CSV table of C-alpha atoms and ligand atoms in Angstrom, one decimal:
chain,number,residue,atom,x,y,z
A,1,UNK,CA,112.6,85.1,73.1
A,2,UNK,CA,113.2,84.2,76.3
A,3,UNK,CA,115.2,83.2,78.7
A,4,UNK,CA,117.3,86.6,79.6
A,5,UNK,CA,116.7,87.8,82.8
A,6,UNK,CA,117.9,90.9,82.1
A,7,UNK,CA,120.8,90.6,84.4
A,8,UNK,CA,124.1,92.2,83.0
A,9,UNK,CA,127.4,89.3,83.1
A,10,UNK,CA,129.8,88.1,80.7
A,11,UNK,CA,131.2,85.1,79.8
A,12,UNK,CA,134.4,85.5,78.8
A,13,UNK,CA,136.2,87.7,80.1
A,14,UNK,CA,138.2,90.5,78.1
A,15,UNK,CA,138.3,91.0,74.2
A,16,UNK,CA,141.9,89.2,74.4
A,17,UNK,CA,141.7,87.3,77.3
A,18,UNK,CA,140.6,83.8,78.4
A,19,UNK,CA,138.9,83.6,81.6
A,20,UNK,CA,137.0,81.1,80.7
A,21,UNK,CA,133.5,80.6,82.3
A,22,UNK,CA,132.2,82.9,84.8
A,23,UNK,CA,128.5,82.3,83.7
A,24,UNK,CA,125.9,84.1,85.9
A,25,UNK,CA,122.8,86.2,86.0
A,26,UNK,CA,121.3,86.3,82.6
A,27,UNK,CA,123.0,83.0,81.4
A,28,UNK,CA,121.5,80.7,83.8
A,29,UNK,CA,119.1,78.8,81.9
A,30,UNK,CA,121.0,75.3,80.8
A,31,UNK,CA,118.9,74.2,84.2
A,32,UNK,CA,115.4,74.8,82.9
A,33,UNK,CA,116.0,72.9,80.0
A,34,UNK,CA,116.3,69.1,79.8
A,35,UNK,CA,118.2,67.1,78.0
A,36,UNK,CA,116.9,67.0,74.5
A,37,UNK,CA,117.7,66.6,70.7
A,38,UNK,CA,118.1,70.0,69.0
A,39,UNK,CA,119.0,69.1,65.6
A,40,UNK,CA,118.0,66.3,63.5
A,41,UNK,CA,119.7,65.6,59.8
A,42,UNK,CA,118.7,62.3,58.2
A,43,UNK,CA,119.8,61.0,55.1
A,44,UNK,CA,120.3,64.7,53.5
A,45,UNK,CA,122.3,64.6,50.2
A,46,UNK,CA,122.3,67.6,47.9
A,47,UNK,CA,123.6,67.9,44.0
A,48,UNK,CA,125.0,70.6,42.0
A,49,UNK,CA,124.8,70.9,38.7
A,50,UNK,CA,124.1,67.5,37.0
A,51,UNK,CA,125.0,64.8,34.5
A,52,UNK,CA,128.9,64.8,34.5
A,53,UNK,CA,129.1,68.2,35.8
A,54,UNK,CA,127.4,67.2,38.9
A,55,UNK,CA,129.0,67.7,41.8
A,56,UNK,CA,127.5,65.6,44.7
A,57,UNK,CA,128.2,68.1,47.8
A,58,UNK,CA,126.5,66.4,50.7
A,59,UNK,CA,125.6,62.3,50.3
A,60,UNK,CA,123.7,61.0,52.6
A,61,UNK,CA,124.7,62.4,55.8
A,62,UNK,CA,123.0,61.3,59.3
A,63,UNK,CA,123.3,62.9,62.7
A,64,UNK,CA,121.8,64.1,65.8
A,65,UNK,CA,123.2,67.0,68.3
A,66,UNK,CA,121.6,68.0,71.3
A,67,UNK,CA,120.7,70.8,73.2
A,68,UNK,CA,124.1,72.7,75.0
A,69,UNK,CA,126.1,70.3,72.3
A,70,UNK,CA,129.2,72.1,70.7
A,71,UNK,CA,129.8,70.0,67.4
A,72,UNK,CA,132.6,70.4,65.2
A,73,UNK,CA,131.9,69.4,61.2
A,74,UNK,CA,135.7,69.2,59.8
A,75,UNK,CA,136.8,68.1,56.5
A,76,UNK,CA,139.1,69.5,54.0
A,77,UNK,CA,138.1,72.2,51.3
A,78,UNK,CA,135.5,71.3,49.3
A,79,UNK,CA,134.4,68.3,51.7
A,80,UNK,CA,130.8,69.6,52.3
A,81,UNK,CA,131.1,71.6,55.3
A,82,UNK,CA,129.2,74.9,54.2
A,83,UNK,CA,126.5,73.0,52.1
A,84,UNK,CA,125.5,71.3,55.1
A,85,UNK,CA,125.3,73.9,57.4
A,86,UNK,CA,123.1,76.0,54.8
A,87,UNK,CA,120.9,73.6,54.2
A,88,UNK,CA,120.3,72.7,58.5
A,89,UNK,CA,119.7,76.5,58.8
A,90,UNK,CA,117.2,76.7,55.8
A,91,UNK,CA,119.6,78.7,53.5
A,92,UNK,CA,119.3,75.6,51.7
A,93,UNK,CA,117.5,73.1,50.7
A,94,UNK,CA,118.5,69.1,50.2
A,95,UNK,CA,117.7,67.3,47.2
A,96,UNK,CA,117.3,64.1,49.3
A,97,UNK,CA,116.7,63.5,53.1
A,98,UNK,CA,115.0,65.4,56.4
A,99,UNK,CA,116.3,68.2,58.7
A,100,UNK,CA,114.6,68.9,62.0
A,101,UNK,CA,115.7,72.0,64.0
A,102,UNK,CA,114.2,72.0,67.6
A,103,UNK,CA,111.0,70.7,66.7
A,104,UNK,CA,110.6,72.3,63.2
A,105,UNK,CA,111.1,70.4,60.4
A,106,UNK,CA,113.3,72.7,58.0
A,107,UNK,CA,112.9,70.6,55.0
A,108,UNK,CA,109.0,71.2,55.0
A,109,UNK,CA,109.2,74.4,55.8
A,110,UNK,CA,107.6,76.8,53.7
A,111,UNK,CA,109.6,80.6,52.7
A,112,UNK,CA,107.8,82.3,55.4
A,113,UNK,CA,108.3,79.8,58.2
A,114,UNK,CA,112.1,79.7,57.1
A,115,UNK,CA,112.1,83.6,57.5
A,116,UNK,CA,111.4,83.0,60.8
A,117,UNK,CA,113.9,80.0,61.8
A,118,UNK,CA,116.7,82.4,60.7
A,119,UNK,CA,115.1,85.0,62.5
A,120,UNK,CA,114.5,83.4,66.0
A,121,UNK,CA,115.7,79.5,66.1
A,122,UNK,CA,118.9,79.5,64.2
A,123,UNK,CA,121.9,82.3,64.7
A,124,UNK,CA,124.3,82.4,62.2
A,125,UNK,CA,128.2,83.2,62.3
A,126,UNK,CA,130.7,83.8,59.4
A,127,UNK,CA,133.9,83.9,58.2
A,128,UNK,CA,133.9,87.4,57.0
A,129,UNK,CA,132.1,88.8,60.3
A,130,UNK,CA,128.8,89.9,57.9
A,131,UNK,CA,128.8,93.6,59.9
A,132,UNK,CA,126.8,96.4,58.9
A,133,UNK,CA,129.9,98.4,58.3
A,134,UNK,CA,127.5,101.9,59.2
A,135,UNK,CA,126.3,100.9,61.7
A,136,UNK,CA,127.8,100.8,65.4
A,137,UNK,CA,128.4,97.4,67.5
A,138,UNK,CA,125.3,97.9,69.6
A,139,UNK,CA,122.9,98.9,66.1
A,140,UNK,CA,124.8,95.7,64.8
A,141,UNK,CA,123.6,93.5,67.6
A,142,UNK,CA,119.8,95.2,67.7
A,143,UNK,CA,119.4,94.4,64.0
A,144,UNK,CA,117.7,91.0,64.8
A,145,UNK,CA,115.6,92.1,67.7
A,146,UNK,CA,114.8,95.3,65.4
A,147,UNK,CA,113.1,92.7,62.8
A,148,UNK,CA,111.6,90.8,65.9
A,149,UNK,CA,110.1,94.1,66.9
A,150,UNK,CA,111.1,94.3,70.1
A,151,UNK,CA,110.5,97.6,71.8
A,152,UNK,CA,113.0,99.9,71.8
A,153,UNK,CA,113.7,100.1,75.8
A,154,UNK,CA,113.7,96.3,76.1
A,155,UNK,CA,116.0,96.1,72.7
A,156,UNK,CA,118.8,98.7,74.7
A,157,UNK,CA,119.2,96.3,77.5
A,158,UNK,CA,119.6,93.2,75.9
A,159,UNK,CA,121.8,95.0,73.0
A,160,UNK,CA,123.8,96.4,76.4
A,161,UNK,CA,123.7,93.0,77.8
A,162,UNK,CA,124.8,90.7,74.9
A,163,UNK,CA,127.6,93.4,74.1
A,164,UNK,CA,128.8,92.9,78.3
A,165,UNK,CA,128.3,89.0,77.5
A,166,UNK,CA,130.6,88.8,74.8
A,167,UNK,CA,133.4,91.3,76.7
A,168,UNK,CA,132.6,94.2,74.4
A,169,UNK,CA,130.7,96.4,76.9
A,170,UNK,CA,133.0,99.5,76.6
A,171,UNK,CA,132.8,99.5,72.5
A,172,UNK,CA,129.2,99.9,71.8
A,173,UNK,CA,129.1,102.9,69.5
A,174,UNK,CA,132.4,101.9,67.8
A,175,UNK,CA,132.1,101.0,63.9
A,176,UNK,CA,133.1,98.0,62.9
A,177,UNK,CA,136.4,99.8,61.1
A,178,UNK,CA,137.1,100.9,64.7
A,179,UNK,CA,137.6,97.0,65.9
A,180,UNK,CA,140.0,94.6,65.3
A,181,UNK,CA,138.9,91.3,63.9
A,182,UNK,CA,138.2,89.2,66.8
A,183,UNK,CA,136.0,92.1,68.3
A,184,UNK,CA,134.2,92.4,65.1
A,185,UNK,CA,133.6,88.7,65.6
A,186,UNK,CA,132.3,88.8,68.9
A,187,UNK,CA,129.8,91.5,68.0
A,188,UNK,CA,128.4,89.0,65.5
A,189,UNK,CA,127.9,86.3,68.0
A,190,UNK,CA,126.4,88.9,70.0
A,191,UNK,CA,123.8,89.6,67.1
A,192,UNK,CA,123.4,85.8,66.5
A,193,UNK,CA,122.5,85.3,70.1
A,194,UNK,CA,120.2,88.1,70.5
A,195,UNK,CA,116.9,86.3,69.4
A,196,UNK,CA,118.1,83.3,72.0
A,197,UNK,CA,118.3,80.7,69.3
A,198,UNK,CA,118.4,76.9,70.2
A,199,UNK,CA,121.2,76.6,67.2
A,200,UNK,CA,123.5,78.7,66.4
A,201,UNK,CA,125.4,77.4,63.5
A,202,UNK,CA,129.4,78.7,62.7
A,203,UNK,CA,131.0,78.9,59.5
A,204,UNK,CA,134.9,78.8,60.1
A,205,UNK,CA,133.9,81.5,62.1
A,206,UNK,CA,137.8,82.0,63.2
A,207,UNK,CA,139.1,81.6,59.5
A,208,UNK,CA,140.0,85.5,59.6
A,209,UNK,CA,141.5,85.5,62.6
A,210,UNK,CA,145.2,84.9,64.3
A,211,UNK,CA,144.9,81.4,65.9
A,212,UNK,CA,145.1,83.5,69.4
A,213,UNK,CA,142.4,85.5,68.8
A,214,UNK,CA,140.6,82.3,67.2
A,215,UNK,CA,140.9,80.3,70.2
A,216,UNK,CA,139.3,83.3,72.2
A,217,UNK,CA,136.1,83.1,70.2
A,218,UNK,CA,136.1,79.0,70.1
A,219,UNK,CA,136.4,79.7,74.5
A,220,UNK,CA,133.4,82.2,74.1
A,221,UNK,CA,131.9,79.5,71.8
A,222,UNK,CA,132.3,76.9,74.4
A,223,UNK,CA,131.1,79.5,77.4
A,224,UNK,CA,127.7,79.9,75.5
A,225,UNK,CA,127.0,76.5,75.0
A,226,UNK,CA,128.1,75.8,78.7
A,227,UNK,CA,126.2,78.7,80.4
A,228,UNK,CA,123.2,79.3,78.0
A,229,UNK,CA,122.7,75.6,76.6
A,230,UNK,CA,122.7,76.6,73.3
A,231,UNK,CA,123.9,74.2,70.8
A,232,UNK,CA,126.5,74.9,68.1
A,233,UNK,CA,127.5,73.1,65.1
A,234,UNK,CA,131.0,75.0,64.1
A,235,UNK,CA,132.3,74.3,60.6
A,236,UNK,CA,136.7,74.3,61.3
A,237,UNK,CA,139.3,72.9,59.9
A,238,UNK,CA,141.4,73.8,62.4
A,239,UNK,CA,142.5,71.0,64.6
A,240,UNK,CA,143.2,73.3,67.6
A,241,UNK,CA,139.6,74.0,67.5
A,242,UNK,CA,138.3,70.9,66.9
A,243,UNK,CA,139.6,69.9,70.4
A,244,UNK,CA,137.3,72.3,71.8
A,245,UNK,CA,134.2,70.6,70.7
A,246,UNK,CA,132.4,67.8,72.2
A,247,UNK,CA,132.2,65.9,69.6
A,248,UNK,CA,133.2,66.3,65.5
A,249,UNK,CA,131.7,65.0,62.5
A,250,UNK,CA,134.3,64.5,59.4
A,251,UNK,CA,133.2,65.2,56.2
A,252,UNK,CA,135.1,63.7,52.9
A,253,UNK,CA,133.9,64.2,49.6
A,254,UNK,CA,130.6,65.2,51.3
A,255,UNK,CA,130.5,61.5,53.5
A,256,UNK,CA,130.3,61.5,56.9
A,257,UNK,CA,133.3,59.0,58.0
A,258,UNK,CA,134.9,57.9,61.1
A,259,UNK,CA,137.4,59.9,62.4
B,301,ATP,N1,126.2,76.8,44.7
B,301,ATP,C1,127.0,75.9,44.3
B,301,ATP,N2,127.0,75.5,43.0
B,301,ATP,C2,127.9,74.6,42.5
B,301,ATP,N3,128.7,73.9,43.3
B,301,ATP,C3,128.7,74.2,44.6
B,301,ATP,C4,127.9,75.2,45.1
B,301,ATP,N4,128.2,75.3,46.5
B,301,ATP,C5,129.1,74.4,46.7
B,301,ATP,N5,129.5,73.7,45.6
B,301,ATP,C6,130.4,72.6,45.5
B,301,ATP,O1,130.1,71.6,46.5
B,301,ATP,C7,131.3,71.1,47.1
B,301,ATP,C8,131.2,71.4,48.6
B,301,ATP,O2,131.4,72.8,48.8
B,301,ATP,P1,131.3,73.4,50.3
B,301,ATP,O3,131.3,74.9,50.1
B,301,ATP,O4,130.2,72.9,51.0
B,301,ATP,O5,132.7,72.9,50.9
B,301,ATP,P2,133.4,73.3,52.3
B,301,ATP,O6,133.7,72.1,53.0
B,301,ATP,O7,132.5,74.3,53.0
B,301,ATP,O8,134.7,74.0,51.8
B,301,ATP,P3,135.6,75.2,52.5
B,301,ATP,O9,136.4,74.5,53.6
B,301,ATP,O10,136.5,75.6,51.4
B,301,ATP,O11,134.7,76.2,52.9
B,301,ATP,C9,132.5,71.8,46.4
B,301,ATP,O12,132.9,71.0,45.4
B,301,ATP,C10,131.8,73.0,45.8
B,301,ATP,O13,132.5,73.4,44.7
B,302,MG,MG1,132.9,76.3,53.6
């Protein structure tokens, strides 16, 4: 809940275009904050199903990230990537193992303290977009800070700022009919940002999407982490994206392996 200053800027540039980085103003805030481990996953396995039917999704995966960390988790279909990435944002839990998601401990958590992780710590991205399709871009965005109960005045500016931030300042009362994929997924990574979370966690978040337009949300991806600090864990398989990320974890048959 903090760290806007209310200052309008964006960071990349136009709907279709690439210009990269030009963090200012309200995205200044990677310098207030040190060096520090943001997510914690240690020995988390989870099960479906069981006896031969069981199907052993995640096995006993280990790994840090840290704060203004962009981390790809690749691995073919089926490999694990999803289950993991529910279960570090407490969609989820493990069967086996310990999550810790700046400072909270996810796998303790109780339902009302996982309410609000998804509500302020953790933003989430998808595939299909997830869009109130009734609702405009800007009503899209405020839906979080709606359920945070932030006043109305102070919701506007942000909703006005995170829409400028994400280069969709000029479509705020358009439906998401009205945009074209890539713009629909920029307005979610407006909404997901709008509670400032420390993680915000990406499922194939360009799976939808030409690999054009998909390399324009991995660059606005990369100018979050860069200019707000935030750190993302991005579920690809897409090996053009994967050489965005600082880092990657592979996934096979739900083992984290080398390379
Ligand atoms: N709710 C569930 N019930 C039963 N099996 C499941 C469930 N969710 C996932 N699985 C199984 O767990 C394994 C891992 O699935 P997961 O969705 O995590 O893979 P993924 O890496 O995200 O794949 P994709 O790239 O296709 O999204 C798969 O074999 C899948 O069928
Ligand atoms: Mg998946």
């Amino acid at each position: 809940m903090n760290g806007w200053d209310g200052t309008a800027g964006r960071v990349a540039g136009s709907a279709d275009g690439r210009d990269g980085t030009a963090a200012s103003g309200l995205l200044g805030r990677t310098a207030t904050r040190s060096v520090e481990e943001v997510v914690r996953v240690e020995g988390v396995s989870r099960t479906f199903g069981r006896g031969e039917h069981a199907v052993h999704a995640v096995r006993d995966v280990s790994f840090t990230a840290m704060r203004g960390e962009l981390l790809a988790v690749r691995g073919r279909s089926g490999a694990g990537k999803t289950t993991l990435l529910n279960m570090i944002g407490g969609l989820d839990r493990p069967d086996r193992g310990r999550v810790v998601v700046a400072g909270h401990d996810v796998t303790a958590a109780g339902e009302k303290e996982l309410l609000r992780l998804r509500r302020g710590t953790v933003g989430f991205i998808f595939q299909t977009f997830g869009l109130v399709p009734i609702l405009s871009a800007a009503e899209n965005v405020g839906v979080p800070l709606r359920l945070a109960k932030v006043p109305a005045a102070e919701r506007e500016e942000r909703v006005a700022m995170l829409l400028e931030l994400v280069g969709l300042g000029g479509h705020a009362a358009q439906r998401p009919y009205e945009l074209s994929g890539g713009q629909q997924q920029r307005v979610a990574v407006a909404r997901a940002l709008a509670n400032d979370p420390d993680l915000l966690i990406a499922d194939e978040p360009t799976g939808q999407l030409d690999s054009e337009t998909g390399r324009s949300i991995m660059d606005l991806l990369r100018a979050v982490v860069q200019a707000r600090g935030t750190t993302i864990l991005v579920a690809t398989h897409d090996l053009n994206l994967i050489e965005l990320a600082d880092r990657a974890l592979t996934l096979r048959d739900g083992r984290l392996v080398d390379g």
